[in-house]
Structures are given as structure tokens and as C-alpha cells.
Coordinates of C-alpha atoms in Angstrom, one line a residue:
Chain A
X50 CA -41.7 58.1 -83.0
X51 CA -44.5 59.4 -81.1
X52 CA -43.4 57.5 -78.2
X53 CA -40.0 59.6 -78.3
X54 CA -41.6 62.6 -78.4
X55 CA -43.9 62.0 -75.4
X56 CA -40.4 60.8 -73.6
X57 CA -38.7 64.2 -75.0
X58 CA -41.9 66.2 -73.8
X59 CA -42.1 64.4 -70.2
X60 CA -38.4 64.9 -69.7
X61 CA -38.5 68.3 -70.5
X62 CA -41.5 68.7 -68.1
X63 CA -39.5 67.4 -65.4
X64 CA -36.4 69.8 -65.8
X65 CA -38.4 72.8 -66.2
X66 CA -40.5 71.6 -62.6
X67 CA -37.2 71.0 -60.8
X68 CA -36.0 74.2 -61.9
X69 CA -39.4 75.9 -60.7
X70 CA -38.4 73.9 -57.1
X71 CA -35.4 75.5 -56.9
X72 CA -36.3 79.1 -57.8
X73 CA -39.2 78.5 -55.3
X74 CA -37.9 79.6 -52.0
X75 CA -36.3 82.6 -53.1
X76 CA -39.7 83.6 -54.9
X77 CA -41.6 82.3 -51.9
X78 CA -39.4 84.7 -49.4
X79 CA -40.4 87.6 -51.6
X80 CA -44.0 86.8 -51.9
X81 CA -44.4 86.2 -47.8
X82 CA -42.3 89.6 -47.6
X83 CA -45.2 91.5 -48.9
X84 CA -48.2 90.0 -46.6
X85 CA -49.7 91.4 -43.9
X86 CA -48.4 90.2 -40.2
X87 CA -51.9 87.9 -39.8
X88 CA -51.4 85.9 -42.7
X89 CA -47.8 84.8 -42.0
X90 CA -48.8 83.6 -38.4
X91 CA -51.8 81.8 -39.4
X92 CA -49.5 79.7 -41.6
X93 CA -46.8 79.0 -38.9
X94 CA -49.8 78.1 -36.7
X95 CA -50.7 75.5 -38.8
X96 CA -49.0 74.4 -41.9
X97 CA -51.6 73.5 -44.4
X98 CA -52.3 73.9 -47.6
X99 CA -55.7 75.9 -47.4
X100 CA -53.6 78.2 -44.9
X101 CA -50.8 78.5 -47.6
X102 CA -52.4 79.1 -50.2
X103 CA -55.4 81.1 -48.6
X104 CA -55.6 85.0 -50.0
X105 CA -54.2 87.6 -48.3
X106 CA -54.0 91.3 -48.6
X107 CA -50.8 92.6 -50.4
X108 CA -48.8 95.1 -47.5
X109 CA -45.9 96.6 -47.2
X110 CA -46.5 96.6 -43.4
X111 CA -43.2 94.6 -43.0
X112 CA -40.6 96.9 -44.6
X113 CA -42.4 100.0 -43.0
X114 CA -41.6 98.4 -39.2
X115 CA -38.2 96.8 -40.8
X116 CA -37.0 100.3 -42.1
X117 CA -38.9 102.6 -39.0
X118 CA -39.3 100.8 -36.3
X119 CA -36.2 98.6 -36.3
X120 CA -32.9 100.8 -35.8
X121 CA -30.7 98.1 -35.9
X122 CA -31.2 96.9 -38.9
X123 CA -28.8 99.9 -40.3
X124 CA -25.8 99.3 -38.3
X125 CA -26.3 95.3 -39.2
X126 CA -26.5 96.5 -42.9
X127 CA -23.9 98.5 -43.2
X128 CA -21.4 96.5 -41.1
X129 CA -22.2 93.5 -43.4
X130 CA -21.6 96.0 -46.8
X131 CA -18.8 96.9 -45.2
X132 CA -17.7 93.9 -43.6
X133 CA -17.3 92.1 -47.3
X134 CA -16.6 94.7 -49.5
X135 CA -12.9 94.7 -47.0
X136 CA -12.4 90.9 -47.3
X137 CA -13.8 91.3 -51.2
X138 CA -10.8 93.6 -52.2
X139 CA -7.6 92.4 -49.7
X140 CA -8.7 88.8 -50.1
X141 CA -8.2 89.0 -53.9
X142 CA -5.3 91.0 -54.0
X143 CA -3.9 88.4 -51.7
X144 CA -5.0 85.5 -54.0
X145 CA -3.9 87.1 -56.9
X146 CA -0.2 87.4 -55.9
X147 CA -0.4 84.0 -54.2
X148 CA -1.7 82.4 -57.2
X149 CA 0.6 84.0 -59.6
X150 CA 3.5 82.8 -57.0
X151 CA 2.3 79.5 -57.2
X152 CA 1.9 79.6 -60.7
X153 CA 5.2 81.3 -62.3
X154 CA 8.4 80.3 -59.3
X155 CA 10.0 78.0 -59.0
X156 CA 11.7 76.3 -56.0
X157 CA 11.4 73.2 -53.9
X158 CA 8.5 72.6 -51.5
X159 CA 6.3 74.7 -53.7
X160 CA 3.9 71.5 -54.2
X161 CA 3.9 70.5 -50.5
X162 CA 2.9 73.9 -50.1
X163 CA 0.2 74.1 -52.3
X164 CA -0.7 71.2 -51.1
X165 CA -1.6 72.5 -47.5
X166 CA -3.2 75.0 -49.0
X167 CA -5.7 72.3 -50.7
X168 CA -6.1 71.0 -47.6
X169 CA -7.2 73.6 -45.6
X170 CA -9.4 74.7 -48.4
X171 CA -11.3 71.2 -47.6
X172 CA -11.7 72.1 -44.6
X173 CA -15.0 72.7 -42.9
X174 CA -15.3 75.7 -40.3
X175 CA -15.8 73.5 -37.2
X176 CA -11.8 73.0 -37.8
X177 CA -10.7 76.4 -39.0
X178 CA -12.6 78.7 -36.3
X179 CA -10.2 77.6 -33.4
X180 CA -7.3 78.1 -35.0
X181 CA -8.9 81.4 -36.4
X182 CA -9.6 82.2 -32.5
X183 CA -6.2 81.2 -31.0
X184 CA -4.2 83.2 -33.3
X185 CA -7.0 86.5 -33.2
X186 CA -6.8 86.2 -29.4
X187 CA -2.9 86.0 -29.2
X188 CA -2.8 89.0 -31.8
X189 CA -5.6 91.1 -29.1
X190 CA -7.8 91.3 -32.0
X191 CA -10.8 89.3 -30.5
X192 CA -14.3 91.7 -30.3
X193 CA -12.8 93.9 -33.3
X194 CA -14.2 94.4 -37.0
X195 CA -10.8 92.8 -38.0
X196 CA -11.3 89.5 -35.7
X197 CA -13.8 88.9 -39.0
X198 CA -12.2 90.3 -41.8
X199 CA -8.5 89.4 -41.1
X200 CA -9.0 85.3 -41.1
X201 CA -11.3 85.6 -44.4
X202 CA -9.2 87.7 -46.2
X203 CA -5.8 85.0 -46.2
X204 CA -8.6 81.9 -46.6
X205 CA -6.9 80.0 -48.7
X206 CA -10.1 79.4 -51.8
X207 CA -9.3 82.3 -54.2
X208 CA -5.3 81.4 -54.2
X209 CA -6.3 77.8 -55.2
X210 CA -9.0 78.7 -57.7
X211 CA -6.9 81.6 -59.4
X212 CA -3.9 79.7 -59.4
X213 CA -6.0 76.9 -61.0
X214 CA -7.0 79.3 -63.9
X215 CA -3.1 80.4 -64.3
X216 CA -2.6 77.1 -64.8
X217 CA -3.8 77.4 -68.7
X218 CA -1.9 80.6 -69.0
X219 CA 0.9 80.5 -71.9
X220 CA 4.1 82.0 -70.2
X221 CA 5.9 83.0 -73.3
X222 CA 3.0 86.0 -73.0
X223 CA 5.3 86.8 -69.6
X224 CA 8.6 85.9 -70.9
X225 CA 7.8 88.3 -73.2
X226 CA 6.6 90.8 -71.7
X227 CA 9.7 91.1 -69.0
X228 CA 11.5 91.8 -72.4
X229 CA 9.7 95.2 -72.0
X230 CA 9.5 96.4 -68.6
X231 CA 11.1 95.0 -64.9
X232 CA 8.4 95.8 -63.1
X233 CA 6.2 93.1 -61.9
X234 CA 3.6 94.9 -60.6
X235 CA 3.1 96.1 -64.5
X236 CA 3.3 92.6 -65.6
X237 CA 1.0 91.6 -63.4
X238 CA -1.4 94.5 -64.1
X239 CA -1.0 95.0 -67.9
X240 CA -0.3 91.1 -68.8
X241 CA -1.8 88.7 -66.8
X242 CA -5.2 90.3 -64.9
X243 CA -6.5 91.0 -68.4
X244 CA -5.6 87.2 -69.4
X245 CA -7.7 86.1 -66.3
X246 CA -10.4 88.6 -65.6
X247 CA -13.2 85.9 -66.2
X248 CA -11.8 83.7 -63.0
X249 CA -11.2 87.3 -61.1
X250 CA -14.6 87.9 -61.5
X251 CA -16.0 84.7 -60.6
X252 CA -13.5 84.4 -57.4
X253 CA -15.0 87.8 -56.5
X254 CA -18.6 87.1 -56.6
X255 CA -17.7 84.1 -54.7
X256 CA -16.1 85.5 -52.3
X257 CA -18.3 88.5 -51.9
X258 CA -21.3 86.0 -51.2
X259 CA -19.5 83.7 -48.6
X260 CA -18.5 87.2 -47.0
X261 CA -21.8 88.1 -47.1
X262 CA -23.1 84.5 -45.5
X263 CA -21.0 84.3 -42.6
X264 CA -23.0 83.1 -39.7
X265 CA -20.6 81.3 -37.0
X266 CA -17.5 84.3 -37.5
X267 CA -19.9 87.1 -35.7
X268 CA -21.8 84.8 -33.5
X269 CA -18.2 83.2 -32.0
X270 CA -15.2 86.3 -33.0
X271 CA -17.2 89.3 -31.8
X272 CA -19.0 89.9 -28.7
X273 CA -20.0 93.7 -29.0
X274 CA -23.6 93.9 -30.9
X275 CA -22.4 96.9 -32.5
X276 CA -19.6 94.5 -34.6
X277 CA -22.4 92.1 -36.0
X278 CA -24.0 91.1 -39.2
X279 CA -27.2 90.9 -41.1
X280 CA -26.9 87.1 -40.6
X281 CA -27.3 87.1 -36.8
X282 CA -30.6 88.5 -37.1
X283 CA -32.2 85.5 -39.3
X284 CA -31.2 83.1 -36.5
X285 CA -33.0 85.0 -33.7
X286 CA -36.8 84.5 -34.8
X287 CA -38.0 84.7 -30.9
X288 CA -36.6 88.8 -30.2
X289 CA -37.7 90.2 -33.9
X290 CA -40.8 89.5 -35.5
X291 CA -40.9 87.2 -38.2
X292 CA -42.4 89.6 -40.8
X293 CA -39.3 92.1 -40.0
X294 CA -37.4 89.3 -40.9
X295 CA -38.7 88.3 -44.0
X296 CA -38.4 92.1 -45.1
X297 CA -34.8 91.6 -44.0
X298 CA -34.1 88.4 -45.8
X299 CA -35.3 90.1 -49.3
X300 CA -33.2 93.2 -48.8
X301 CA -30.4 90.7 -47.9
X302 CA -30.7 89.0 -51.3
X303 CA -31.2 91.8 -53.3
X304 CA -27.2 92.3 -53.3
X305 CA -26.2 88.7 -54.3
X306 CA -29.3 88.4 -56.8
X307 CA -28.1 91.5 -58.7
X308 CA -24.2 90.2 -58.6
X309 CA -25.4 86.9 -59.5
X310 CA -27.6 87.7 -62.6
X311 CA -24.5 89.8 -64.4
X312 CA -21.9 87.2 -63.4
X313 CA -23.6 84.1 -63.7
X314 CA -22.0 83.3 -67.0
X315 CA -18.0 83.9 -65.5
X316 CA -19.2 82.1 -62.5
X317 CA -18.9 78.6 -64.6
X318 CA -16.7 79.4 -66.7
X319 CA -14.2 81.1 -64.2
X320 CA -14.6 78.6 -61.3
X321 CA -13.3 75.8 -63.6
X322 CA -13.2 74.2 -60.3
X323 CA -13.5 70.7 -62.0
X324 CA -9.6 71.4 -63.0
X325 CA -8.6 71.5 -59.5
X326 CA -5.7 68.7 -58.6
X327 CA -2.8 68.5 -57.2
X328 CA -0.7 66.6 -60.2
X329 CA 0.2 69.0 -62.4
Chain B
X66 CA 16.2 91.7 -57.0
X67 CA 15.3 89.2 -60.3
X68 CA 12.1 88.7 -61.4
X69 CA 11.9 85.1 -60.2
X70 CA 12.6 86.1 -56.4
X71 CA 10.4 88.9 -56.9
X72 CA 7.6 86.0 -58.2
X73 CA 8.4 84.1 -55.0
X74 CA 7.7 87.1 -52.5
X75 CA 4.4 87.2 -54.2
X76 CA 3.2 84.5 -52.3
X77 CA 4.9 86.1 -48.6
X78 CA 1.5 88.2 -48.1
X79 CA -1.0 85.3 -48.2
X80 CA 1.8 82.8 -46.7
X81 CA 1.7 85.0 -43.6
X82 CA -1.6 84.8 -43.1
X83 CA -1.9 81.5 -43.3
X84 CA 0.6 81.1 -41.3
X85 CA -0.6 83.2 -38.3
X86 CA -4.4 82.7 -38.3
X87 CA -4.2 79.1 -39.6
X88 CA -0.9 76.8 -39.4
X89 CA 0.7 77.9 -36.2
X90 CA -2.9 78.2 -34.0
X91 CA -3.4 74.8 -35.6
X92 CA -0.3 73.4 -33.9
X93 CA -1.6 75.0 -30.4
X94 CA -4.6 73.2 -30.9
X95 CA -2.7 70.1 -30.9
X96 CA -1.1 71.5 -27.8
X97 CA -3.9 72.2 -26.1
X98 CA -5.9 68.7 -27.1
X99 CA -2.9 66.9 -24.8
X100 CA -3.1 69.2 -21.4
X101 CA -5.5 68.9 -18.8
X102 CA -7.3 72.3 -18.7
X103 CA -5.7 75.9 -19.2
X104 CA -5.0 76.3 -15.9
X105 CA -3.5 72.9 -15.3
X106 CA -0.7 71.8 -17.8
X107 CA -0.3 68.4 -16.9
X108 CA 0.4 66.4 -20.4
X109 CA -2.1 63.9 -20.0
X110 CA -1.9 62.0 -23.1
X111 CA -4.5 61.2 -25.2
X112 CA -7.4 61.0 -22.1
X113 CA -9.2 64.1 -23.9
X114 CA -9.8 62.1 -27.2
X115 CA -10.9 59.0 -24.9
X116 CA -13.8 61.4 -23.1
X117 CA -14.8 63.3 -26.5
X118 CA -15.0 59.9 -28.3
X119 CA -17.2 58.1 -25.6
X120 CA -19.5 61.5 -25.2
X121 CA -22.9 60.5 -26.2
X122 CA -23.1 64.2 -28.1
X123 CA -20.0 63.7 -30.0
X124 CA -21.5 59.9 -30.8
X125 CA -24.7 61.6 -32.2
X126 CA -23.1 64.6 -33.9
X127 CA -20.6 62.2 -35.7
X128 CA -23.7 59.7 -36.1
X129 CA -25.8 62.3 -38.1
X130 CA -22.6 63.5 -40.2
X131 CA -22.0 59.9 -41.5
X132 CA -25.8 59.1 -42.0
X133 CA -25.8 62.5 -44.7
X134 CA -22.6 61.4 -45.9
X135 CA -23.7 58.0 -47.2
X136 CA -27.5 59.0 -47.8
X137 CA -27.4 62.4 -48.8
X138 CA -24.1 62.4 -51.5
X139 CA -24.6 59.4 -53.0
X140 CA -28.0 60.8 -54.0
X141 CA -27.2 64.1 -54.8
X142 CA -24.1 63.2 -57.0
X143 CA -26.6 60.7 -59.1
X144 CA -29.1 63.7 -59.2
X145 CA -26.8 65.9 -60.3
X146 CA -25.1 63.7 -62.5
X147 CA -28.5 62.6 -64.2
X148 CA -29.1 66.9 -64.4
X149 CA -26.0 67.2 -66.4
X150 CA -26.6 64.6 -69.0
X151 CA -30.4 65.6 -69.7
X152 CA -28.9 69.9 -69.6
X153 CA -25.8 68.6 -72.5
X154 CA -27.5 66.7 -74.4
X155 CA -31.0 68.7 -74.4
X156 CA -31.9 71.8 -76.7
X157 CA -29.9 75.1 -76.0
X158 CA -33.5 76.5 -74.6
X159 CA -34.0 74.0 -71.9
X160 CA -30.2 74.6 -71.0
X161 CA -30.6 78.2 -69.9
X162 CA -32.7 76.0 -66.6
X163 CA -29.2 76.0 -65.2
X164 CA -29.7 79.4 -64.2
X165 CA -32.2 78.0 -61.3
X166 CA -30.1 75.2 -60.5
X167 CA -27.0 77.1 -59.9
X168 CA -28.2 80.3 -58.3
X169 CA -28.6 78.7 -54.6
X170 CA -24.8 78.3 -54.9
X171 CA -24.2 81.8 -54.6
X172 CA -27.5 82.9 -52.7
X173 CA -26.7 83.1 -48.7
X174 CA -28.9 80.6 -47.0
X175 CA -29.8 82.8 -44.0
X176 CA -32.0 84.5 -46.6
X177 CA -34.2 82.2 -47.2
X178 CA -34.2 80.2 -44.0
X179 CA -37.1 82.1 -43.0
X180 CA -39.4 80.5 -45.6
X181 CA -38.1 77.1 -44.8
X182 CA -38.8 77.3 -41.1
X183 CA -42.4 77.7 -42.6
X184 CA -42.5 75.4 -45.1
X185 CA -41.4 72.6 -42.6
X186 CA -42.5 74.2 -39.1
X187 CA -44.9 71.1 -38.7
X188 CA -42.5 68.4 -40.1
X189 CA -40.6 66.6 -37.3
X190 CA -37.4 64.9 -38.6
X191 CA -34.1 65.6 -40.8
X192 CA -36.0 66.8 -44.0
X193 CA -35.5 70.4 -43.8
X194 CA -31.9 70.5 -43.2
X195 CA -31.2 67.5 -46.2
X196 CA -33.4 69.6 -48.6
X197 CA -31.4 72.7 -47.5
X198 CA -27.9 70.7 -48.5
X199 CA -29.1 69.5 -52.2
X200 CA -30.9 72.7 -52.5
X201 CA -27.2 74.7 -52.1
X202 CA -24.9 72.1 -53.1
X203 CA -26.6 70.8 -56.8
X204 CA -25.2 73.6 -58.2
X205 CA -21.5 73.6 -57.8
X206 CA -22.0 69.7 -59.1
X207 CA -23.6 70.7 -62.2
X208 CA -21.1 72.7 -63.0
X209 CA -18.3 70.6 -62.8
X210 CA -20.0 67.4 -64.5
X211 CA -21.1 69.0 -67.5
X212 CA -17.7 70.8 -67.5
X213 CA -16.4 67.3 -67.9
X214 CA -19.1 65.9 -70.3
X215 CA -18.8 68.9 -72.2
X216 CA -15.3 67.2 -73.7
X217 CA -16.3 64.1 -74.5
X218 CA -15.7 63.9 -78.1
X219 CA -19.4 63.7 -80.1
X220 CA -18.1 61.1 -82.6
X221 CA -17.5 59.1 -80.1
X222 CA -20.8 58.9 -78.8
X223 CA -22.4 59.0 -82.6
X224 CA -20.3 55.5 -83.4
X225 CA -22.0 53.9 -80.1
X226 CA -25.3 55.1 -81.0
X227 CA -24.6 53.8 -84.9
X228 CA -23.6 50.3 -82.9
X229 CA -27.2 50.3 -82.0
X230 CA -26.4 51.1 -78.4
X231 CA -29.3 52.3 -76.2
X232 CA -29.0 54.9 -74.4
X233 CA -28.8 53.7 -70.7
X234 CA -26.0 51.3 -72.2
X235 CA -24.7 54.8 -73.4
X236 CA -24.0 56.0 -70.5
X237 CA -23.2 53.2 -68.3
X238 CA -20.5 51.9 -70.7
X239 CA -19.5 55.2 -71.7
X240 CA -19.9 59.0 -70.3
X241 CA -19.2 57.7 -66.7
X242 CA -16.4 56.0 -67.5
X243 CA -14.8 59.0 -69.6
X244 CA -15.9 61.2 -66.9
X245 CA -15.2 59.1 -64.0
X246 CA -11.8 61.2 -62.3
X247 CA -15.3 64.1 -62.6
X248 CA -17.8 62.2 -60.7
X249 CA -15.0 61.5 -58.0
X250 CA -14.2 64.7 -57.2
X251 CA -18.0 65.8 -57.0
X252 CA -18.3 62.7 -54.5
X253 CA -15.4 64.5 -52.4
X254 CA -16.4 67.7 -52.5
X255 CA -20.0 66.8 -51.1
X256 CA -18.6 64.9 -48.6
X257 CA -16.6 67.6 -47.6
X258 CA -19.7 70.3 -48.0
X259 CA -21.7 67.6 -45.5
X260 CA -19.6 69.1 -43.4
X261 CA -20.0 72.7 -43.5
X262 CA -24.4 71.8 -43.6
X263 CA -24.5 73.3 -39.7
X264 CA -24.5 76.6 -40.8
X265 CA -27.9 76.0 -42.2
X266 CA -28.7 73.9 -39.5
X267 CA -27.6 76.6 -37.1
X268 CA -29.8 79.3 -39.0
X269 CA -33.0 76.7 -38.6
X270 CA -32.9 75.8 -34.9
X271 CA -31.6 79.4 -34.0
X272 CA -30.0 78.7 -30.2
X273 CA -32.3 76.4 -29.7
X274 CA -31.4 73.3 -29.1
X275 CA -31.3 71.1 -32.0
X276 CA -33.9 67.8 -31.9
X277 CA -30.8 64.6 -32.0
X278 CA -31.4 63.7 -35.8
X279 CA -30.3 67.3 -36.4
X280 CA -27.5 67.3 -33.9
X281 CA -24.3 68.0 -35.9
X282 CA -20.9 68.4 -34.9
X283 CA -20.8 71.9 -35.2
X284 CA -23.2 72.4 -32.0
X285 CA -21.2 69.9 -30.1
X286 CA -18.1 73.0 -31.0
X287 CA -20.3 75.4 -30.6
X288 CA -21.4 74.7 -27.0
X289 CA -17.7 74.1 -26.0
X290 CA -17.2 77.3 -27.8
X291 CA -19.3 79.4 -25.5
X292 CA -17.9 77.6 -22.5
X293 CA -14.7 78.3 -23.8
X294 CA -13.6 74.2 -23.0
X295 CA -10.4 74.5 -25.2
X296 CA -9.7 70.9 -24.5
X297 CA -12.5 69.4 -26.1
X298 CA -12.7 72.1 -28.5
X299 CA -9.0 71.4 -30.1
X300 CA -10.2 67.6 -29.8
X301 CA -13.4 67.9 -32.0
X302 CA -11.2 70.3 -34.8
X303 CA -8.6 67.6 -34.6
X304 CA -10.9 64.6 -35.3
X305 CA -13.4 66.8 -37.7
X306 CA -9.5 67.2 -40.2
X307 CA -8.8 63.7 -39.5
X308 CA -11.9 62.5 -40.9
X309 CA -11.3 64.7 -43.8
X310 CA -7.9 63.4 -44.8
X311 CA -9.3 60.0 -44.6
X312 CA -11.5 60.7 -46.8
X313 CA -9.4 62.6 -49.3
X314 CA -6.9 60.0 -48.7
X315 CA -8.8 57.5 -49.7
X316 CA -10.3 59.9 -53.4
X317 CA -6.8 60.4 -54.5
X318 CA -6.2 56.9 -53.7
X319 CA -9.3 55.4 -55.7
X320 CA -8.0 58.5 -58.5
X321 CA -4.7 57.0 -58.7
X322 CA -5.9 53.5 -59.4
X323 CA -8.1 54.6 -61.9
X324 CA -6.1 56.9 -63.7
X325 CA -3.0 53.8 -63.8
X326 CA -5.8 51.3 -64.9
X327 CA -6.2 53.4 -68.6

């Protein structure tokens, strides 16, 4: 018995450390956020532990250059806010539609179409961004805030996942309700959001936060600094100092921490990404 | 206009967009991977897939995609897997740990990029980037495997253990089995996430150039990108989806031999 309990205990020990590793580098980014300049190059000169681990004096030297010193930072900020709250909203009203198509007509081809759809969901960015490029160029939409938003906002993720979460829906509920009213913008409104706001809100903090992380869409799409994001300044240690950019990084997580901490529990549940498969 | 056609415009909005920024550029890239150069339309055959496929680069890139794709997902599928199974079976208290394990998911990794690059500034190899990809990619796997071990029935598991089963033999015999078609589609789904890893590979070495074990296909697209080469451009997408179908050719394949074996 005791055996077991030391097993339990040991087990239990582990979790709670791997957890603590994984938390680490957010709290970690925080903590080196609120050092003084000296302290964060002595540690990139050399990485030890006695360097690490060292004391330093608590400042807030970064954030005063990051928020006075460094105008840029504001238009960055406010094109990313603005940036994904655009591709947020369009992107699922788009999805919704889609996935109710998907979910409630019927006609032949549907499944190859879906299909596709799966498909290019798979598909990593090094094979989307040309396409994305070719049909932005032919369209003259290249260097403009909608050579960003556009290709994000038809990406094919929250049609499959919300379609997905249809899926389970009963449709006697719709049957019925076309009983009452024609409209199916009503039905869609007043019967079947409400019967899948857990997925909506999971597919819209997703969404939000891989609009918020895009890296390789201003760095290839847009040429005029004016159009960029937050994210191009965390690859560029060499022309910003690195204690602006850990100022940055926190005030770059603060949106998706906050998101994340009142949605976590819809995240799982609403993903239900597990279900996704093309029989059906 | 019925319901039902009005149900089938639905989809016209999202359909067009596919269409016009994905689908029919997609079918110029195939274009475009057969030509000479821009300027010079000469159909040439496949000669472009011949020179990207014997570029040392492309070798390298493609090199360091398959070595995380049979290193890195095997292990973090097993990780994840062994996560799930302590996180079900444990107390509700230690459960709420998920929270850690899932948050890096959703949190963008140019935020924290910063504290790797100090972390590992002095290490000289692939570690930081394969830490980066089980550090983001655990998450999505928990979720989906105990999803799936969440509905195993628990008499099921309380007659084995009343057969004086252990519980290693528990779960070899029994929860992967029963949660098999699970553990596929998390083995798909990282291969397919080894994929997108550049960004965070990107974000590390900045526009430096990469050291070779850290060379992934992505900067091999991206330099073509900037030099605008659409030939070998369109010939790296094409190969990059080609791998990918393989590979979930070859899932749904394994899926469907499972699921007719029952």
C-alpha cells in the first residue's frame, strides 16, 4: 500500500513539474520584462546559471522606452487589433454560413467538396501563400491591409470545425422551426447559433489568436511598413533593443491570455476536433 | 426561392473565396511549375522539379522535415498520449494542470520567442526549435485523446482490472486499442503541424540565415519568395501538398483497415 502511494505521490510530482515547464516561458517573458537593460545582456552574454538566476533590480525601464521612445510600436498595435478583429468577425460569418451549407443541403458533389476543404485545411502555409499571392496580385490587392485579411477570412478551419459541431445538431429543431418563419437568416439566428455558441466561441478565440500570430502574411503580402504587425517586430532583434521587445512580447500576450483564461473551457469542448472525418 | 436552395447559397460566400485566393491560383501554380521563367513560356516539362529535387537546400530542408517527422511525433504523440491517461484517470485537482498544458496552443509564439532565444542562445543544434514544436503542439493532442478516452465505458475497464490485469497490460490491451482511430489522427495532425514549425523557426533565427539542422522548407520558399523565382516557388508548394496527401493517404488508408478489422 505504501508503495502505491509513493507511486501516486511521484506521479503526481511529475504532472504538476511538467505543467510548471510549460507555464515557464510565458512567466519567464514577464519576469525578464521587468529587469533593467544590464541584467538581460549579461545573460545573453553568457548563458549560465549564476547569470540567470543572479539578482537584479525590478524596472520598468523597458515599457517606459517601449511606450516613449518607440513610435512604432502604436501603429504595429493597432494594425494587429485591427488587423484580426476584421478576419475575427468576416471569417466567422463566412464559416457559419459555409458550415450550415454543408451541414443542412443536400446535392451531389457536396462530399468531394468538403473534402477539398479538409484538404486545404491540412495544409501548411509554405503551399497556401502562393496561391494566396497569385490570386491577391491578379486582384491588385498586393501591399494593401486587405492582401492580409482577405485570404484569412475564406481559410477554410472554422467552416470545417463548425460544420463538425453541426454535425450533432438534431434537425427536427430546424424542420420545425421553418414551420414558423421563412426566413433563414432567422433560423439561423434564433435556432441554430444558440444550439452552437460553445463551438462559435471556441472557433473565434481560435481564430482571433492565429490572426493575431501571423508572421509570414506581413513579412511576404505587404511591403509598406505602415501595413505591418506586432509580429514582425519579435523577428528583428538586431534594429530594436531586446528589452523593448520583451516589453512588447508581454503586451502582445496580454490579449490572448485574457481571451484564453474566459474561454478555455469552450476551447475543448467546442473544438471537438477529435470528431473531424470525412465519413459521415 | 425554397429553403433548401437558399441553404445551398449559404455556402457561395466562403466557396468564392476559396475559389479565388485558393483553388484557381493553385492551378496557376501548376502552370507556372511547367514554364521556363515568366518571361519565357516555353513548356519545358518537368526540368523544374528535376533542379528543385537535386538542390542541395531543398535536400536539407526536406532532410530536416522528415528527421522531426519520425523523431519529434512519435515522441510527442506517446507523451501526450501517456498525459491523457495519468489527467483521466487522476483526481479532479490534478486535472485542472491541463490548463498549462493547453494554453501554448492558443498563445502566439512570437511572444515568447524572445525568452527562448535566451534560454538557448549558447546551445548549438535543433533543440530550441523541437522544444518550441512539443511546447505548442501537446496541447491540441491532449485534447483530442482524452476526448476519446473520456468514452471508454468504466465497467469495461473495472472487469479487466477484477481479471487481475495490471495496469500496463491495461492499457496496451485495452485503451489504445479502443482509442486507436484517436491516436491516428493525433499522429496526422502532428505530422501535418511539422510542417507549419518554420514559423517558429523563422521568429528564432530572425533573417538570419538558419544553421542547416534548422534549415526547413519554408526558408528554401521564402528566399525564392523575395527573389520572386515563381518556378521553383510553385515547385516547392507542389511537392510540400504532395507529401501531405501521401501522408493522409496513407492515415485514412491504415483508418480504413482498422475500422474493417472490428
Amino acid at each position: 500500500m505504501i508503495n502505491k502511494k509513493i507511486k501516486y505521490f511521484i506521479i503526481t510530482a511529475c504532472i504538476i513539474l511538467l505543467a510548471i515547464i510549460f507555464i515557464l516561458p510565458v512567466f519567464l517573458t514577464i519576469m525578464a520584462s521587468f529587469v533593467d537593460e544590464e541584467k538581460i545582456n549579461l545573460i545573453l552574454g553568457s548563458n549560465t546559471w549564476e547569470n540567470m538566476i543572479s539578482p537584479a533590480k525590478l524596472s520598468l525601464s523597458s515599457y517606459d522606452q517601449l511606450l516613449f521612445d518607440f513610435f512604432p510600436f502604436y501603429r504595429l498595435f493597432w494594425n494587429s487589433i485591427i488587423y484580426s478583429t476584421l478576419i475575427t468577425f468576416f471569417a466567422l460569418l463566412v464559416g457559419f454560413l459555409a458550415g450550415f451549407s454543408f451541414y443542412y443541403s443536400k446535392y451531389r458533389g457536396k462530399k468531394v467538396i468538403y473534402i477539398i476543404y479538409i484538404l486545404l485545411m491540412m495544409m501548411p502555409l509554405q503551399v497556401t501563400i502562393l496561391p494566396n499571392y497569385i490570386g491577391l496580385r491578379e486582384m491588385n490587392l498586393l501591399n494593401t491591409p486587405y492582401a492580409i485579411i482577405l485570404p484569412l477570412v475564406f481559410s477554410p478551419f472554422g467552416v470545417v470545425i463548425l460544420r463538425q459541431y453541426m454535425s450533432g445538431l438534431d434537425v427536427d429543431i430546424i424542420e420545425a422551426a421553418r414551420l414558423e418563419t421563412s426566413s433563414i437568416i432567422r433560423i439561423l439566428i434564433k435556432v441554430v447559433a444558440p444550439q452552437i455558441k460553445v463551438c462559435i466561441s471556441a472557433v473565434t478565440l481560435f481564430i482571433f489568436v492565429d490572426s493575431w500570430s501571423i508572421v509570414e502574411q506581413p513579412l511576404l503580402l505587404v511591403k509598406d511598413q505602415k501595413l505591418k504587425t506586432m509580429t514582425t517586430l519579435f523577428s528583428n532583434t538586431i534594429d530594436v533593443g531586446m528589452d523593448i521587445i520583451l516589453a512588447a512580447s508581454v503586451i502582445y500576450l496580454i490579449p490572448v491570455l485574457i481571451l484564453y483564461c474566459n474561454f478555455s473551457q469552450h476551447l475543448e469542448e467546442g473544438l471537438a476536433l477529435g470528431r473531424v472525418s470525412i465519413h459521415d | 426561392m425554397s429553403f433548401h436552395t437558399k441553404s445551398k447559397l449559404c455556402l457561395l460566400p466562403s466557396l468564392g473565396g476559396i475559389l479565388v485566393f485558393y483553388l484557381i491560383p493553385y492551378i496557376r501554380v501548376i502552370c507556372y511549375s511547367l514554364i521556363k521563367s515568366q518571361f519565357k513560356k516555353n513548356f519545358v516539362g518537368l526540368k523544374n522539379y528535376k533542379d528543385v529535387l537535386s538542390n542541395e537546400y531543398f535536400q536539407l530542408a526536406l532532410k530536416n522535415t522528415l528527421l522531426l517527422i519520425l523523431v519529434a511525433v512519435p515522441l510527442i504523440v506517446v507523451f501526450a498520449l501517456i498525459l491523457s491517461i495519468i489527467l483521466v484517470t487522476r483526481t479532479k485537482w490534478l486535472h485542472k494542470t491541463r490548463f498549462a498544458f493547453v494554453m501554448p496552443m492558443v498563445l502566439p509564439a512570437a511572444g515568447v520567442i524572445t525568452i527562448w532565444k535566451m534560454i538557448f542562445s549558447s546551445f548549438d543544434s535543433a533543440l530550441p526549435i523541437y522544444t518550441l514544436f512539443f511546447w505548442k503542439n501537446t496541447g491540441i493532442l491532449i485534447i483530442i485523446l482524452t476526448a476519446a478516452l473520456s468514452t471508454i465505458e468504466k465497467e469495461v475497464m473495472e472487469a479487466a482490472q477484477l481479471d487481475g490485469v495490471n495496469n500496463f497490460q491495461k492499457h496496451r490491451y485495452l485503451t489504445i486499442p479502443l482509442i486507436f482511430p484517436s491516436i491516428l489522427f493525433s499522429l496526422l495532425l502532428s505530422i501535418v503541424n511539422s510542417f507549419k514549425i518554420f514559423r517558429e523557426s523563422y521568429l528564432y533565427y530572425g533573417n538570419n540565415y538558419p544553421p542547416d539542422h534548422s534549415y526547413t522548407l519554408q526558408y528554401y520558399m521564402n528566399n525564392h519568395f523575395l527573389k520572386l523565382n515563381y518556378q521553383k516557388l510553385s515547385v516547392g508548394a507542389i511537392l510540400t501538398s504532395f507529401i501531405i496527401l501521401i501522408i493522409i493517404g496513407l492515415g485514412l488508408l491504415i483508418q480504413r483497415r482498422f475500422s474493417s478489422d472490428d
